[in-house]
Amino acid sequence: MLKKLFQSFRLPLRRIPHARRTPEILSSRQHSLQRSEISRHAVSVVERLQQAGYEAYVVGGCVRDLLLELNPKDYDVATSATPEQVRAEFRNARVIGRRFKLVHVHFGREIIEVATFRANHPEEDDDDASHLASRNESGRILRDNIYGTLDDDAQRRDFTINALYYDPTSERILDHTHGVHDIRNRLIRLIGDPEQRYQEDPVRMLRAVRFAAKLDFEIERHSAEPIADLADLLDGIPSARLFDETLKLFLGGKAERTFELLLEYDLFAPLFPASAAALERNPEYAGTLIRNALANTDLRIQQGKPVTPAFLFAALLWPALPARVLELQDRGMPPIPAMQEAAHDIIWEQCQRTAIPKRFTIPMREIWDMQERLPRRQGRRADQLLENPRFRAGYDFLLLRESAGEQTHGLGDWWTDYQEASDSERRVMIRNLGSKDDSAPRKRRRSGGRRRRSPGASTPAE
Ligand code: ATP
Ligand code: MG
């Protein structure tokens, strides 16, 4: 009885995000989105579903991006039809996902993702105790597979700007959350109570930062405020998902800005603990190296050049190596094994946070190993290195280290010249190396004994 009474006070408050509200409807004259801008495949999927009697809209990031005159990455459709009903309408459709089913409708290389309207999970104190298991103790949603109405679907989305529905038939936009207002004011605003929405899914904190960087938006004050306090909730997110998110954060063309925001909101440390510690120890060197790597990545993306996550992760983690190498050497390990073990440990630990697949950790190690080998150029070594498929990445990485102030005795310039030199010039360059070449270990010259920890010229300065 008491509980009922208590609930009756709480219900209206707790239910606000779920309350049915009529959306604001913007006619084609009230918004800038043109039907002709939308992928014709997305339009045809929506029309087909509507003709079959279902509700269907183009939704999410593509509507947001088109209103901002950006190029959408892909198109999503939301519908009242169940996945099976969707599949029945299209020959080129496949149901994917076990936990939450989606339908992929294939048109050559374009895939239109069709999702059935979903509802937010009921609150823990909801009458139906069977829902209890769907959240963990910090409020994180573990299951998210309840179908709902269009309004439910809008309310369960993350940000207001991501919850706009476009109907290509009427050319109207349905706005349940004042998303158009926030687009105009360039604001990232969570739908509902920010703290609760971050607790339900802490990855939304990363998404807030990602969209702020990508769109050059502000995170609205109430949505920004809880982030630093809740950042540690990311520890509970599966490492495979965090790896995917990390790629989106750093390969979206705005990596440098994203990095600044991650630092500002204390979100970098939960993703890259070892790198964050290195940044604290040596902000100048680590900060420059990481920022330069991210700026290069952004530039390459802008120029349409390929970027590899291996290079990116190699750069993000490199500043964490020296402290670890030192530690191992202090325990009596010789420099080269210490370097190898430190590299292994740091990658292994990082994989606990962001599960970097082997196809990237292997080239990461190769890029790092290459740093050991680049100084050793005597005899045929330089030519052998040039033929190594990882040479280019290793050389670029060397230049990156130099750009952050690492002393390599002109190694980068030497390799730049070597690549451009003729055969005979190369022979002269090798001959001129003399005792400067680190390939003669006994003759290796170091500026003072201070560098005992450095195996080759490769370990970054601390
Ligand atoms: P992008 O340009 O990165 O693809 P997007 O907005 O399309 O941006 P997606 O990750 O493709 O982002 O997700 C599609 C839509 O699904 C989002 O616009 C949002 O409405 C919803 N969504 C995605 N992730 C979440 C989440 N964690 N919580 C709530 N809603 C989400
Ligand atoms: Mg998308």
CSV table of N, CA, C and O in Angstrom, one decimal, residues 253-291:
chain,number,residue,atom,x,y,z
A,253,GLY,N,37.6,12.1,-38.9
A,253,GLY,CA,38.1,13.3,-39.6
A,253,GLY,C,38.2,14.5,-38.6
A,253,GLY,O,38.7,15.5,-39.0
A,254,LYS,N,37.8,14.3,-37.3
A,254,LYS,CA,38.0,15.4,-36.4
A,254,LYS,C,38.7,14.8,-35.1
A,254,LYS,O,38.3,15.2,-34.0
A,255,ALA,N,39.7,14.0,-35.3
A,255,ALA,CA,40.3,13.3,-34.2
A,255,ALA,C,41.0,14.3,-33.2
A,255,ALA,O,41.0,14.1,-32.0
A,256,GLU,N,41.6,15.4,-33.8
A,256,GLU,CA,42.3,16.3,-32.9
A,256,GLU,C,41.4,17.0,-31.9
A,256,GLU,O,41.6,17.0,-30.7
A,257,ARG,N,40.3,17.5,-32.5
A,257,ARG,CA,39.3,18.2,-31.7
A,257,ARG,C,38.7,17.2,-30.7
A,257,ARG,O,38.4,17.5,-29.5
A,258,THR,N,38.4,16.0,-31.2
A,258,THR,CA,37.8,14.9,-30.3
A,258,THR,C,38.7,14.7,-29.1
A,258,THR,O,38.2,14.5,-28.0
A,259,PHE,N,40.0,14.6,-29.4
A,259,PHE,CA,41.0,14.3,-28.3
A,259,PHE,C,40.9,15.4,-27.2
A,259,PHE,O,40.9,15.1,-26.0
A,260,GLU,N,40.9,16.7,-27.7
A,260,GLU,CA,40.8,17.8,-26.7
A,260,GLU,C,39.5,17.6,-25.8
A,260,GLU,O,39.6,17.8,-24.6
A,261,LEU,N,38.4,17.3,-26.5
A,261,LEU,CA,37.2,17.2,-25.7
A,261,LEU,C,37.2,16.0,-24.8
A,261,LEU,O,36.7,16.0,-23.7
A,262,LEU,N,37.8,14.9,-25.2
A,262,LEU,CA,37.9,13.7,-24.3
A,262,LEU,C,38.7,14.1,-23.1
A,262,LEU,O,38.4,13.7,-22.0
A,263,LEU,N,39.8,14.9,-23.3
A,263,LEU,CA,40.6,15.3,-22.1
A,263,LEU,C,39.8,16.2,-21.2
A,263,LEU,O,39.7,16.0,-20.0
A,264,GLU,N,39.1,17.1,-21.9
A,264,GLU,CA,38.3,18.1,-21.1
A,264,GLU,C,37.2,17.4,-20.3
A,264,GLU,O,37.0,17.8,-19.1
A,265,TYR,N,36.6,16.3,-20.8
A,265,TYR,CA,35.6,15.7,-20.0
A,265,TYR,C,36.1,14.4,-19.3
A,265,TYR,O,35.3,13.6,-18.8
A,266,ASP,N,37.4,14.3,-19.1
A,266,ASP,CA,38.0,13.2,-18.4
A,266,ASP,C,37.6,11.8,-19.0
A,266,ASP,O,37.5,10.8,-18.2
A,267,LEU,N,37.4,11.8,-20.3
A,267,LEU,CA,37.0,10.5,-20.9
A,267,LEU,C,38.2,9.8,-21.5
A,267,LEU,O,38.1,8.7,-22.0
A,268,PHE,N,39.3,10.5,-21.6
A,268,PHE,CA,40.5,9.9,-22.3
A,268,PHE,C,41.1,8.8,-21.4
A,268,PHE,O,41.4,7.7,-21.8
A,269,ALA,N,41.2,9.1,-20.1
A,269,ALA,CA,41.8,8.1,-19.2
A,269,ALA,C,41.1,6.8,-19.1
A,269,ALA,O,41.8,5.7,-19.1
A,270,PRO,N,39.8,6.7,-19.0
A,270,PRO,CA,39.2,5.4,-19.0
A,270,PRO,C,39.4,4.6,-20.3
A,270,PRO,O,39.4,3.4,-20.3
A,271,LEU,N,39.6,5.3,-21.4
A,271,LEU,CA,39.8,4.6,-22.7
A,271,LEU,C,41.3,4.2,-22.8
A,271,LEU,O,41.6,3.1,-23.3
A,272,PHE,N,42.2,5.1,-22.5
A,272,PHE,CA,43.6,4.8,-22.7
A,272,PHE,C,44.4,5.2,-21.4
A,272,PHE,O,45.1,6.2,-21.3
A,273,PRO,N,44.3,4.3,-20.4
A,273,PRO,CA,44.8,4.6,-19.1
A,273,PRO,C,46.4,4.8,-19.1
A,273,PRO,O,46.9,5.8,-18.5
A,274,ALA,N,47.1,4.0,-19.8
A,274,ALA,CA,48.5,4.1,-19.9
A,274,ALA,C,48.9,5.4,-20.6
A,274,ALA,O,49.9,6.1,-20.1
A,275,SER,N,48.2,5.7,-21.6
A,275,SER,CA,48.6,7.0,-22.4
A,275,SER,C,48.2,8.2,-21.5
A,275,SER,O,49.0,9.2,-21.5
A,276,ALA,N,47.1,8.1,-20.8
A,276,ALA,CA,46.8,9.2,-19.9
A,276,ALA,C,47.8,9.4,-18.8
A,276,ALA,O,48.2,10.6,-18.5
A,277,ALA,N,48.4,8.3,-18.3
A,277,ALA,CA,49.4,8.5,-17.3
A,277,ALA,C,50.7,9.1,-17.9
A,277,ALA,O,51.3,9.9,-17.3
A,278,ALA,N,51.0,8.7,-19.1
A,278,ALA,CA,52.2,9.2,-19.8
A,278,ALA,C,52.0,10.7,-20.1
A,278,ALA,O,52.9,11.5,-19.9
A,279,LEU,N,50.7,11.1,-20.4
A,279,LEU,CA,50.4,12.5,-20.6
A,279,LEU,C,50.6,13.3,-19.3
A,279,LEU,O,51.1,14.5,-19.4
A,280,GLU,N,50.3,12.7,-18.2
A,280,GLU,CA,50.5,13.4,-16.9
A,280,GLU,C,52.0,13.6,-16.6
A,280,GLU,O,52.5,14.6,-16.2
A,281,ARG,N,52.7,12.5,-16.9
A,281,ARG,CA,54.2,12.5,-16.6
A,281,ARG,C,54.9,13.5,-17.5
A,281,ARG,O,55.8,14.1,-17.1
A,282,ASN,N,54.5,13.5,-18.7
A,282,ASN,CA,55.3,14.2,-19.7
A,282,ASN,C,54.4,14.9,-20.7
A,282,ASN,O,54.3,14.5,-21.9
A,283,PRO,N,53.6,15.9,-20.3
A,283,PRO,CA,52.6,16.4,-21.1
A,283,PRO,C,53.1,17.0,-22.4
A,283,PRO,O,52.4,16.8,-23.5
A,284,GLU,N,54.3,17.6,-22.4
A,284,GLU,CA,54.8,18.2,-23.6
A,284,GLU,C,55.0,17.2,-24.7
A,284,GLU,O,54.5,17.3,-25.8
A,285,TYR,N,55.9,16.2,-24.4
A,285,TYR,CA,56.2,15.2,-25.4
A,285,TYR,C,55.0,14.3,-25.8
A,285,TYR,O,54.7,14.2,-27.0
A,286,ALA,N,54.3,13.8,-24.8
A,286,ALA,CA,53.2,12.9,-25.1
A,286,ALA,C,52.1,13.6,-25.8
A,286,ALA,O,51.5,13.1,-26.8
A,287,GLY,N,51.8,14.8,-25.3
A,287,GLY,CA,50.8,15.6,-25.9
A,287,GLY,C,51.1,16.0,-27.4
A,287,GLY,O,50.2,15.9,-28.3
A,288,THR,N,52.3,16.4,-27.6
A,288,THR,CA,52.7,16.7,-29.0
A,288,THR,C,52.6,15.5,-29.9
A,288,THR,O,52.1,15.6,-31.0
A,289,LEU,N,53.2,14.4,-29.4
A,289,LEU,CA,53.2,13.2,-30.3
A,289,LEU,C,51.7,12.8,-30.7
A,289,LEU,O,51.4,12.5,-31.8
A,290,ILE,N,50.9,12.7,-29.7
A,290,ILE,CA,49.5,12.3,-29.9
A,290,ILE,C,48.8,13.3,-30.8
A,290,ILE,O,48.1,12.9,-31.8
A,291,ARG,N,48.9,14.5,-30.5
A,291,ARG,CA,48.2,15.6,-31.3
A,291,ARG,C,48.7,15.6,-32.7
A,291,ARG,O,47.9,15.7,-33.6
